[in-house]
CSV table of C-alpha atoms and ligand atoms in Angstrom, one decimal:
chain,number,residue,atom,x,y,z
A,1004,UNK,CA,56.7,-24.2,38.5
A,1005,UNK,CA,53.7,-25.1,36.8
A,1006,UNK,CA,52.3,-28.6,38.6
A,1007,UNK,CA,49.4,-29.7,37.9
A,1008,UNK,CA,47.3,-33.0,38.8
A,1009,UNK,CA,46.2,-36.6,36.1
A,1010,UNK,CA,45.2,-39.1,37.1
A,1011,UNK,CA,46.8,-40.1,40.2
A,1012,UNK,CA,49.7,-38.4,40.3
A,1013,UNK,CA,51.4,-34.8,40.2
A,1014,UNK,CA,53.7,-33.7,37.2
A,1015,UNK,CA,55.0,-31.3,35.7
A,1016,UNK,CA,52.4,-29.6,32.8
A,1017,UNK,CA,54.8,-30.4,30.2
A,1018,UNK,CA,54.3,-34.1,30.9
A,1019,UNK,CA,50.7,-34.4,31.3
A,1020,UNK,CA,49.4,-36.7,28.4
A,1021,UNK,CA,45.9,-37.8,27.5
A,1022,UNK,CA,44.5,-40.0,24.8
A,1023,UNK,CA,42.9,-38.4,22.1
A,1024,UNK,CA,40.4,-40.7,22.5
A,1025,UNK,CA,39.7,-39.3,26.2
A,1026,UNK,CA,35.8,-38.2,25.5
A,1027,UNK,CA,36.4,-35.1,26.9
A,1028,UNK,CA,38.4,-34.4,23.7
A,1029,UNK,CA,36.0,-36.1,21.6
A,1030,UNK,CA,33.0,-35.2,23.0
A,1031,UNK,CA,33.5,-32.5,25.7
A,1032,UNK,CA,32.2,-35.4,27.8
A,1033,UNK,CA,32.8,-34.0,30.9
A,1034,UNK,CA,32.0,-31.2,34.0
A,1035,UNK,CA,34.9,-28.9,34.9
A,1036,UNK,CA,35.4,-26.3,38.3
A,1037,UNK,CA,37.4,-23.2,38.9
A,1038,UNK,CA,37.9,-22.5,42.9
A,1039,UNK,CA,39.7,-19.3,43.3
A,1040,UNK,CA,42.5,-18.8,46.1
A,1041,UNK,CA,43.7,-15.6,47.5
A,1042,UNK,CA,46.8,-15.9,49.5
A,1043,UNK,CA,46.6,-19.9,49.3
A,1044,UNK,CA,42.9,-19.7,50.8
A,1045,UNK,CA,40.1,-20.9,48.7
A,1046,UNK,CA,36.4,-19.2,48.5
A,1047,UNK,CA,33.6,-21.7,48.4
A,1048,UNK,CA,35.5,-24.9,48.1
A,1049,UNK,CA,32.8,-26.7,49.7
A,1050,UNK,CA,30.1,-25.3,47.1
A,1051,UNK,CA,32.5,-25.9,44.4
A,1052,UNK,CA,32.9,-29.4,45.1
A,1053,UNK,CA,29.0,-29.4,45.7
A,1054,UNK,CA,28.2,-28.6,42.3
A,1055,UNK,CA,31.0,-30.6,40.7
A,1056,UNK,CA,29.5,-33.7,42.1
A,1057,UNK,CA,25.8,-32.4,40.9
A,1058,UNK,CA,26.9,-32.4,37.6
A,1059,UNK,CA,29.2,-35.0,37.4
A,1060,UNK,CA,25.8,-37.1,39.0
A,1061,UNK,CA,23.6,-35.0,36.4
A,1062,UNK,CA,25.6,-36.7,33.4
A,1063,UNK,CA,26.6,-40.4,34.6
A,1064,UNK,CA,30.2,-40.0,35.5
A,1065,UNK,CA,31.3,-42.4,38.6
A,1066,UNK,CA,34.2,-40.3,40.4
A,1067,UNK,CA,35.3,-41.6,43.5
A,1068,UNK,CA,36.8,-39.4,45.2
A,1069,UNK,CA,35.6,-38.1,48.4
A,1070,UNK,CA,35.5,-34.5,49.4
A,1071,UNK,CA,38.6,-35.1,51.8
A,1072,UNK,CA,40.7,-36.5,48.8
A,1073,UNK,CA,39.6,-33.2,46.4
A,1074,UNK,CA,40.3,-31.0,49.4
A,1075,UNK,CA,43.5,-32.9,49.8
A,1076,UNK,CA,44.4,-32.7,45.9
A,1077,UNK,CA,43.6,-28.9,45.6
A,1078,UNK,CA,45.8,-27.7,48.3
A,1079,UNK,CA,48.6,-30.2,47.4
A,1080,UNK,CA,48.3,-28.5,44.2
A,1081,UNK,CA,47.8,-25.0,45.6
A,1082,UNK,CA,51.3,-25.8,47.8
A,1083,UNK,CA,52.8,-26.7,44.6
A,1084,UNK,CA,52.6,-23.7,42.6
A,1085,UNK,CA,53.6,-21.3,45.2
A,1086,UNK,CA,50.5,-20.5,47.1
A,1087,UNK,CA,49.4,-16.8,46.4
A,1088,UNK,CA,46.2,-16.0,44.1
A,1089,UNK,CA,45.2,-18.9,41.9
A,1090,UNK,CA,42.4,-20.6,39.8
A,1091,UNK,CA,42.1,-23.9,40.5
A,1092,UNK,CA,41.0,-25.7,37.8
A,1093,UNK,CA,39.3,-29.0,37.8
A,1094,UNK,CA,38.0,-31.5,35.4
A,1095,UNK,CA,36.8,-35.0,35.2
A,1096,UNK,CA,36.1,-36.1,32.0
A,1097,UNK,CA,34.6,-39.7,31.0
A,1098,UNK,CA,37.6,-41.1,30.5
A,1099,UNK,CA,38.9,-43.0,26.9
A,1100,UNK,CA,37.1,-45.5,25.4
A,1101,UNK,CA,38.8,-47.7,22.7
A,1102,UNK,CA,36.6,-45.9,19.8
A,1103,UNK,CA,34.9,-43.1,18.9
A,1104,UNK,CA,31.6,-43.9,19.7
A,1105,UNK,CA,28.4,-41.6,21.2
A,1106,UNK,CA,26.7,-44.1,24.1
A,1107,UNK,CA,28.3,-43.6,27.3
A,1108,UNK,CA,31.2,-46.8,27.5
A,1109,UNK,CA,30.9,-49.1,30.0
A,1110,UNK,CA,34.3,-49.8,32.2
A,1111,UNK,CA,36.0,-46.9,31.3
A,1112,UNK,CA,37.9,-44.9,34.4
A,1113,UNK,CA,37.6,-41.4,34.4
A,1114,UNK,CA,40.3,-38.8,33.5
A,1115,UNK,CA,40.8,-36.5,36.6
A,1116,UNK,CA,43.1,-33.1,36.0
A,1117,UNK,CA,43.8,-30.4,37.8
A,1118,UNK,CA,45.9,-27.2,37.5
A,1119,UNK,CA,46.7,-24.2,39.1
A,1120,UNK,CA,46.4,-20.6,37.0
A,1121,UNK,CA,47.1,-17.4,38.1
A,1122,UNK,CA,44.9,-15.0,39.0
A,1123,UNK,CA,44.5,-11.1,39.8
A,1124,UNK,CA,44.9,-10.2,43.0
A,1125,UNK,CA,41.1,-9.3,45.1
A,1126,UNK,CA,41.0,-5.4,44.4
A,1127,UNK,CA,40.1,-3.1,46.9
A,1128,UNK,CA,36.1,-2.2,47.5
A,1129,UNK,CA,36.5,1.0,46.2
A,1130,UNK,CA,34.3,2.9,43.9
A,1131,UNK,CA,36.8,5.4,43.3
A,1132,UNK,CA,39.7,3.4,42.1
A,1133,UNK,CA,38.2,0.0,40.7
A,1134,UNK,CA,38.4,0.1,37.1
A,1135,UNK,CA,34.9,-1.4,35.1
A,1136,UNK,CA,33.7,-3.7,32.4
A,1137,UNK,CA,32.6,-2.9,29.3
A,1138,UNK,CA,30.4,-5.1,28.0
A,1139,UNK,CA,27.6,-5.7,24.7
A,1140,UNK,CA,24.4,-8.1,24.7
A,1141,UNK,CA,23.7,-10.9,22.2
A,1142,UNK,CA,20.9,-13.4,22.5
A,1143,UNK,CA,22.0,-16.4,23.8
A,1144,UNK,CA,22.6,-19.0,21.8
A,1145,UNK,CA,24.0,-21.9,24.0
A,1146,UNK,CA,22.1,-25.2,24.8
A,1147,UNK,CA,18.7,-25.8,27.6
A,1148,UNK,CA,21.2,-26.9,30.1
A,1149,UNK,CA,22.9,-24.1,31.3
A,1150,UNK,CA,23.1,-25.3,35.2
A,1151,UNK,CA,25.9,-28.6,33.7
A,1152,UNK,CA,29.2,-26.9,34.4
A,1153,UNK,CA,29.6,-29.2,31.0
A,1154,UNK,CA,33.4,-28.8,29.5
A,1155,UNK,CA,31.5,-28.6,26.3
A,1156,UNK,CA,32.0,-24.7,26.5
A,1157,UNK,CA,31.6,-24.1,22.7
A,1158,UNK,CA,28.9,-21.4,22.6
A,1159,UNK,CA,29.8,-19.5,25.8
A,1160,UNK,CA,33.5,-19.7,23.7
A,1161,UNK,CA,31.8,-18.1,21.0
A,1162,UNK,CA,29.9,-15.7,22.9
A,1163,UNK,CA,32.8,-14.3,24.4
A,1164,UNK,CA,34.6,-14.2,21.6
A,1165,UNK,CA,31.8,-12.0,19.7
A,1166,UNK,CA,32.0,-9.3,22.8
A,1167,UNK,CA,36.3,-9.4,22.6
A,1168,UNK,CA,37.0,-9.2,19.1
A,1169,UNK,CA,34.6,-5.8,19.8
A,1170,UNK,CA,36.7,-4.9,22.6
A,1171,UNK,CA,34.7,-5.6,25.1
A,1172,UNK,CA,35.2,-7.5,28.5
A,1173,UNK,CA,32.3,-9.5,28.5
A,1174,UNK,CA,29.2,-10.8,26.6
A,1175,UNK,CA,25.4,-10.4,28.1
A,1176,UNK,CA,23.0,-12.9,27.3
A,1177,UNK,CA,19.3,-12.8,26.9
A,1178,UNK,CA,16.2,-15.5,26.0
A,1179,UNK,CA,14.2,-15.5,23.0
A,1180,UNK,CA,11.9,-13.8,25.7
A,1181,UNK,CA,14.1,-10.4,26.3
A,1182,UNK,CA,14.7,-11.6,29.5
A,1183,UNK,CA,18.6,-11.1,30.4
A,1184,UNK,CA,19.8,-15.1,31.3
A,1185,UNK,CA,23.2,-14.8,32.6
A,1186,UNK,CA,27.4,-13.8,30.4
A,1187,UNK,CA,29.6,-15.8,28.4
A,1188,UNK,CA,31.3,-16.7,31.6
A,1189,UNK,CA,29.8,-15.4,34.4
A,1190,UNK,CA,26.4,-14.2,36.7
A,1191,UNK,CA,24.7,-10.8,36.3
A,1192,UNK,CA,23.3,-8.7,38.6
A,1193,UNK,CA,21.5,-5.3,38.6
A,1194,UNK,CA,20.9,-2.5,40.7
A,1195,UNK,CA,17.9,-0.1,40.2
A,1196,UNK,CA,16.7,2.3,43.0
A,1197,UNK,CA,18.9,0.6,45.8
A,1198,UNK,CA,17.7,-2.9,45.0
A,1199,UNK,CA,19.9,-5.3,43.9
A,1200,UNK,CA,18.0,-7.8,41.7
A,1201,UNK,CA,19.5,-10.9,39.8
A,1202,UNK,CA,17.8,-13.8,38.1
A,1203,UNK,CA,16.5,-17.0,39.1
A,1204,UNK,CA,18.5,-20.3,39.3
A,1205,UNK,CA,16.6,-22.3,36.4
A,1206,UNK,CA,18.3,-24.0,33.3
A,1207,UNK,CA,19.1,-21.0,31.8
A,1208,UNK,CA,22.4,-20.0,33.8
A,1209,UNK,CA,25.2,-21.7,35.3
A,1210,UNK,CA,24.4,-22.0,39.4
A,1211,UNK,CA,27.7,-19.5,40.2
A,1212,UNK,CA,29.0,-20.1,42.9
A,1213,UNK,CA,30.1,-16.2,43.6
A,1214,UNK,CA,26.3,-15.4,42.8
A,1215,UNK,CA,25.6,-18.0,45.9
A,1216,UNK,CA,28.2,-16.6,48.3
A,1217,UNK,CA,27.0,-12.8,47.2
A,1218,UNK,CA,23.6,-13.5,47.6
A,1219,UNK,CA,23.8,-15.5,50.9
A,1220,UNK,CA,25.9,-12.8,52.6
A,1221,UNK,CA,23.7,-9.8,51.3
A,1222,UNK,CA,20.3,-11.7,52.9
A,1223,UNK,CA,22.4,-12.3,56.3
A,1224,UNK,CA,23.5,-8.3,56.4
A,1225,UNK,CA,20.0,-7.0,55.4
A,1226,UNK,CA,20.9,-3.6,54.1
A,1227,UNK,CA,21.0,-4.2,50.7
A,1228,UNK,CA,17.4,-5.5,49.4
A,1229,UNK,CA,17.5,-8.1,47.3
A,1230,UNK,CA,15.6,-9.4,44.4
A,1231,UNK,CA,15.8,-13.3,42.5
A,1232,UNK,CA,13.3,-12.7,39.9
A,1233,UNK,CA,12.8,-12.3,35.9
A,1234,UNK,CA,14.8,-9.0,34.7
A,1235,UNK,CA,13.9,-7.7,31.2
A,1236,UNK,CA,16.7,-6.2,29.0
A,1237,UNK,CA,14.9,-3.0,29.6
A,1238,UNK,CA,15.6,-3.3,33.3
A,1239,UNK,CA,18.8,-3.8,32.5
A,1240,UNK,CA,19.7,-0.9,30.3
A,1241,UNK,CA,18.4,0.9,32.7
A,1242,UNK,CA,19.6,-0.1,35.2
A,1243,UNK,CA,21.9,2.5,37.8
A,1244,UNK,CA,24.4,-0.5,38.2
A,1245,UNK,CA,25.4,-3.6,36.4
A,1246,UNK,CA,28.0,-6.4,37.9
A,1247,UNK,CA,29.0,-9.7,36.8
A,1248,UNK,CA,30.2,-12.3,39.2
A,1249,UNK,CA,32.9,-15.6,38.9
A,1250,UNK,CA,35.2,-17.6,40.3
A,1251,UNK,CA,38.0,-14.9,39.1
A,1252,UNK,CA,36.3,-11.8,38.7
A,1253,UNK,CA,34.8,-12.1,42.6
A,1254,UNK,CA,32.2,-9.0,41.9
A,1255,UNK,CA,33.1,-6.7,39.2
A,1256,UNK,CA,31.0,-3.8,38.1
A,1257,UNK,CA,30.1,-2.5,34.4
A,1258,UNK,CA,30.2,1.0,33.5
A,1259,UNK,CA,29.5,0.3,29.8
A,1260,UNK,CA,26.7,-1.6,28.0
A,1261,UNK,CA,26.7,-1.7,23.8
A,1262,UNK,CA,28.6,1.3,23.8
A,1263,UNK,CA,26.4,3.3,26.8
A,1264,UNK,CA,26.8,4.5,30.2
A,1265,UNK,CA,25.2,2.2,33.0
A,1266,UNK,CA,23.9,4.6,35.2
A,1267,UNK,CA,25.9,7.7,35.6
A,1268,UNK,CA,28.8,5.8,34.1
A,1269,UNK,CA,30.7,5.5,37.4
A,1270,UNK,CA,31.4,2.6,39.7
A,1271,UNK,CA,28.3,2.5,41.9
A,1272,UNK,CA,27.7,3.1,45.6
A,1273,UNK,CA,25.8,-0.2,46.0
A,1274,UNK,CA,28.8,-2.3,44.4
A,1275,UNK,CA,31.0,-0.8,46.9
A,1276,UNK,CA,28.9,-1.7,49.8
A,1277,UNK,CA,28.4,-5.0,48.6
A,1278,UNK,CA,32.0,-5.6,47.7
A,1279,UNK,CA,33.3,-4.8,51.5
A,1280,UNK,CA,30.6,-7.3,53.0
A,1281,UNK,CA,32.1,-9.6,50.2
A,1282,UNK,CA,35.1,-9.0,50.9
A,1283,UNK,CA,35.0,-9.4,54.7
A,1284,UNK,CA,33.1,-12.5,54.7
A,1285,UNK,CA,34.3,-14.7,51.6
A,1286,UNK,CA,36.7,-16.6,53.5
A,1287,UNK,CA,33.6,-17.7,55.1
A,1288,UNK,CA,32.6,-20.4,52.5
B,1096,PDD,N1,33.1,-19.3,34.7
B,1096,PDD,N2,28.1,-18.5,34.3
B,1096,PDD,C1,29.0,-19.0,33.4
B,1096,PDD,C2,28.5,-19.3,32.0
B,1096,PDD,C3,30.3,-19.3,33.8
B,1096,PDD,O1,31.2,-19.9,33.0
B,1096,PDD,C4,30.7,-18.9,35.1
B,1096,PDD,C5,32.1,-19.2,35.7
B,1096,PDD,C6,29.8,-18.3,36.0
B,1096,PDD,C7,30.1,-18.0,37.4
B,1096,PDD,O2,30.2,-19.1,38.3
B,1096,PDD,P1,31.2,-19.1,39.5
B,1096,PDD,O3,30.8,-17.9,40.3
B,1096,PDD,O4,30.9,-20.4,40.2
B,1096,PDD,O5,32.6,-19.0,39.0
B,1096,PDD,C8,28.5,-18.1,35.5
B,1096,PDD,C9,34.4,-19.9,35.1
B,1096,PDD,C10,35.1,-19.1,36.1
B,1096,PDD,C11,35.2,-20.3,33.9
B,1096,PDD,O6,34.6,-20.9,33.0
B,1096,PDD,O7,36.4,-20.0,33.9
């Protein structure tokens, strides 16, 4: 049941084969995606795609493919494991050179993969019944460019290791500054006083597209105010609400922050009134 996508052609996951010279195995040479689909339909494929090509432009790698042929690809792929809710998972890597060596090689196709993973059903927005995330804060350690969706995933692996192996759900990152950057493996916001407030896009984090789709749909409703600005971690321990945003967790809250109650230590009011407008208009983008 499990089909997944190389280099031309559809197989089954047990047949996939790369080279381990492939510089994505070397090197983590290469920019990877995850669009999520509920029922078979995708959220944000067009932004997905978007940044994919940013960063496979940002770091030299010549992919051909046109949006049509991804579009085609992904829901060839989405048909082929069954429809339902899925992660579609993306990579293109530099491809295999015929030695290790660091320069980027000359002539050298590309190694495009794709597979489909299970994912969680959307839950409902409801404060009462949706469960939150524990999570703890470590100062991040990962490289200046955060924006590359770079396969290289080493120290946000690490980082969310660190917050697991304590039992949390996720890890929250902040500068040499105090200043919160973004988790392991996803976007943060925070709510204080009704106002929902969430960094800027610099270097620093990962340009999610969740964060996008949230924030875009919040400025076109209006009642929510919104903030993109610095937040210390002040702000955000003391904050009444904390979420984190991906591709798989669509908008989750956090009820528990190194070991503490965010806010009352309930699922906030706010997360459920973003979550419905989420909810209602994700199939949107
Ligand atoms: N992670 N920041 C980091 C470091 C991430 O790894 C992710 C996503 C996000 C959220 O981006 P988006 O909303 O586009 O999914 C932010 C994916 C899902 C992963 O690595 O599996």
């Amino acid at each position: 049941m499990n089909t997944v996508y190389l280099n031309g052609a559809f197989m089954p996951i047990e047949d996939a084969k790369i080279s381990p010279l492939d510089r994505g195995f070397l090197f983590g040479d290469g920019i990877y995606e995850v669009i999520p689909a509920y029922e078979g339909k995708t959220v944000g494929l067009a932004p997905h795609m978007q940044r994919m090509f940013n960063g496979l432009s940002a770091i030299g790698i010549e992919c051909n493919k046109s949006l049509e042929e991804w579009t085609d690809l992904i829901n060839q792929l989405i048909e082929k494991n069954g429809g339902g809710n899925l992660g579609i998972y993306l990579q293109v890597s530099r491809g295999a050179d015929v030695k290790r060596y660091h320069a980027y090689p000359e002539g050298v196709e590309p190694t495009i993969f794709a597979m489909a993973n299970p994912i969680k059903p959307a839950v409902e927005a409801n404060a009462s019944t949706a469960k939150g995330f524990s999570v703890a804060t470590t100062q991040d350690m990962r490289w200046k460019r955060c924006q590359i969706k770079s396969t290289a995933l080493l120290g946000n692996v690490m980082h969310f290791q660190e917050g697991y192996a304590s039992g949390n759900d996720e890890m929250l990152l902040y500068n040499e500054d105090n200043f919160l950057t973004e988790a392991s493996s996803s976007n943060v916001f925070i709510v204080k006083d009704g106002v929902v407030i969430t960094p800027v896009q610099d270097n620093q984090i990962l340009s999610g597209i969740t964060r996008k789709i949230i924030l875009d749909i919040l400025e076109k409703d209006g009642s929510i105010p919104v903030e993109v600005r610095n937040v210390s971690m002040e702000e955000v321990f003391n904050a009444d609400e904390i979420w984190v945003t991906s591709a798989s967790k669509e908008l989750t809250p956090v009820t528990t922050i190194d070991g503490k109650s965010v806010g009352n230590g309930e699922v906030g009011a706010v997360w459920e009134a973003a979550f419905k407008l989420y909810t209602q208009f994700k199939h949107n983008y």
